[in-house]
Amino acid sequence: MNQQPKIDIRHSTCPHDCPSACALDVEVIDGSTIGRVRGSKLQTYTAGVVCAKVARYAERIHHPDRLLFPLRRTGPKGSGQFERISWDQALDEVADRFNAAEREFGAQSIWPYYYAGTMGVVMRDGINRLAHVKKYSRFYSTICANIARIGFAIGTGKIAGVDPREMGVSDLIVIWGTNPVNTQVNVMTHAMRARKERGAKIAAIDVYNNDTMKQADVKIILRPGTDGAFACGVMHVLFREGYADRSYIERYTDCPAELEAHLQSRTPQWASSICGVPVEEIEAFARLVGQTKRSFFRLGYGFTRSRNGAAQMHAALCIPAVTGAWQYEGGGAFFNNYALWKFDESIVEGHDAIDHTTRVLDQSQIGRILTGDPEALRHGPPVKAMLIQNTNPVTVAPEQTLVRRGFAREDLFMVVHEQFMTETAQMADIVLPATMFMEHDDLYYGGGHQHISVGAKLIDPPGECRSNHQVLQGLGRRLNAVHPGFDMSARELIDATLKKSGHGDIERLEADLWRDLQPDFRTSHYLDGFAHADGKFHFKADWAHPPIGNAGLMGAWQQMPALPDHWTIIEEADETHPFRLATSPSRSFLNTTFNETPGSQAREGAPTVMIHPADAAALGIADGDAVTLGNRRGETTLTAKFFEGVRRGVLIAESIHPNKSHIGGRGINTLTGATAVAPIGGAAFHDNSVWVKKATPSALHNT
């Protein structure tokens, strides 16, 4: 008689770069393998729903192509030629090369580089401890959230908003600049609940008719980088037609009369000429918002990934302040709950070892840094050695032409700690095999909700995979990097962090499973005042004094509009580059995570660019033709896909496919720029002017 496998249901949290940080019920089979993964019904934000990518996680964690052993490059960079070596050989070589670079060029010639392949506090942020103790170049995170965060905080005073579960009791959910069907499915769970139980309407505002918009009652399609104009046109109507809550704005906002006067010239006609949304749609949306007290503005990251992105976030955020929606349950705004966690990461990151004279290098400008741009290098030494964890810059980073040139340098020593042989790992001198989240302990928080949790190790890793923390411990010993954090286990680091943060100990949090930190109603809705010193919501933005941590003012911050407006700094289409391109997230890839899983690959297929049929006809392009997109940063070739759900002159390329998946081997981020976005840095991934033409035979065969 066949013995049935033993299946235990264990709990975890999804660690990937997504605000949902879903609570998971995980099947552990015979203590060694993963079965089905479901969203947990025990956590009220996840509410039993998880995206298809993570539901299929068994095909990722047990993938036959996982890296299992340390490797040393034996052929030319990028050749994929490696030999297996031991962990001691690998770490000894890394330490020797780091020390050699330090002796010749100084400690700042070494740059530890990471990002959000895991959002776990220990495994993501521990690399900073090595940088701080060794006085290596420090890391400024700019690829994802900076622009959105400052745009929200400049209005409210901090990064926190209404309980996101209140979408379920709203009468109008405005999903602005985000596509949660693709990127954070739980938003739709609560919005759909409100529709079913209350007859609520869902409004979607975005640059194309995406999967979220297809489920919405109200659809606003605008041109990329023009959300500020649309928001101003809406607020003009709110004031003009008596929907502004004058009692609320007099009590809770800084300059309502000045805002109203400013908006008199920002008519729907003015807004329409900029954003492309018909006047009647602007006015109808404004009246819907004005007439619906319980209007919940769920603001996303996407519409901020533009040179004017911070101003756009602030402009959209001003609308519920004008209507006074913050007063009502199911009303107000939410972007992220960053201000709630208050994690003291001083031991994890080694804050006591920070030398503030050590330079800080911009994550997004890795291409410029590795090709020797003096300004990007902060006029310091060249980067000669790197340790990379949790990210894939050879595919993801802007200005791919420069990135790939920099990674090809023979004088650059590169060690990549990874789960798969990514395009970044292929360029490494040493590749180290990494654990996945069910194979180590970590501490998590949900940016899109209000829970914190411990994600415990569920199974042993395959082969010789080691966690980020274990790698840092091994390097720390060899590099004489002395700090208590290197001597602690991951669980001990979690426990110490929780205690220093006032969250109790690890056992208490594990017993809670997912601890809810949502403040009370009055606090969440700012009914006792907003977080600025004057207690007001700020219609007038003081961009020179950001209320959140940063590495200094950047970009054209002096030119930023104080009051909500359309800031014309975007990369406008012109005669040479007549199209505007946005590189929006796909449903089955998460940046480049899940690029390797069969289910995701089957759904996404080859890289495509959505183009309006009328635009294609004018260029002699047929549906399915290979087309080349280009600008001053480079060119990429992919397949045209006719799509009527965009404004004329707008192109949409969903997902980040590997460079090698594109015709000719140059990926979509060849076209994106890395110039720092005002006021505190960031990358404008969705703000590109390009030309497009039918691909030439040489483009089809150029690899």
XYZ file of C-alpha atoms in Angstrom, residues 230-246 249 259-260 263 266 268 282-292 295 297 315-316 318-324:
45
model
C -6.043 66.210 -15.211
C -6.073 66.647 -11.420
C -6.112 70.429 -11.745
C -8.993 70.307 -14.224
C -10.930 68.137 -11.777
C -10.269 70.496 -8.858
C -11.299 73.485 -10.980
C -14.716 71.876 -11.401
C -14.922 70.989 -7.704
C -14.466 74.629 -6.733
C -16.548 76.014 -9.597
C -19.572 73.826 -8.939
C -19.574 73.956 -5.147
C -18.180 70.499 -4.365
C -15.226 71.819 -2.367
C -15.859 71.268 1.339
C -15.040 74.797 2.491
C -10.371 72.973 3.874
C -5.353 77.177 -4.466
C -8.797 78.190 -5.696
C -7.055 76.823 -10.372
C -6.743 75.421 -14.981
C -11.150 71.371 -18.048
C -13.042 65.454 -16.802
C -16.216 67.185 -15.666
C -18.148 63.938 -15.162
C -15.359 62.476 -13.048
C -15.149 65.662 -10.959
C -18.891 65.600 -10.294
C -18.782 61.921 -9.355
C -16.005 62.598 -6.844
C -17.732 65.729 -5.568
C -21.035 63.951 -5.039
C -19.499 60.866 -3.356
C -14.270 58.440 -2.210
C -8.071 57.408 -3.701
C -1.702 67.001 -7.403
C -3.781 63.804 -7.292
C -4.956 67.210 -3.247
C -8.350 66.130 -4.651
C -9.671 64.297 -1.546
C -8.445 67.220 0.561
C -10.543 69.613 -1.538
C -13.649 67.428 -1.156
C -13.001 66.627 2.504
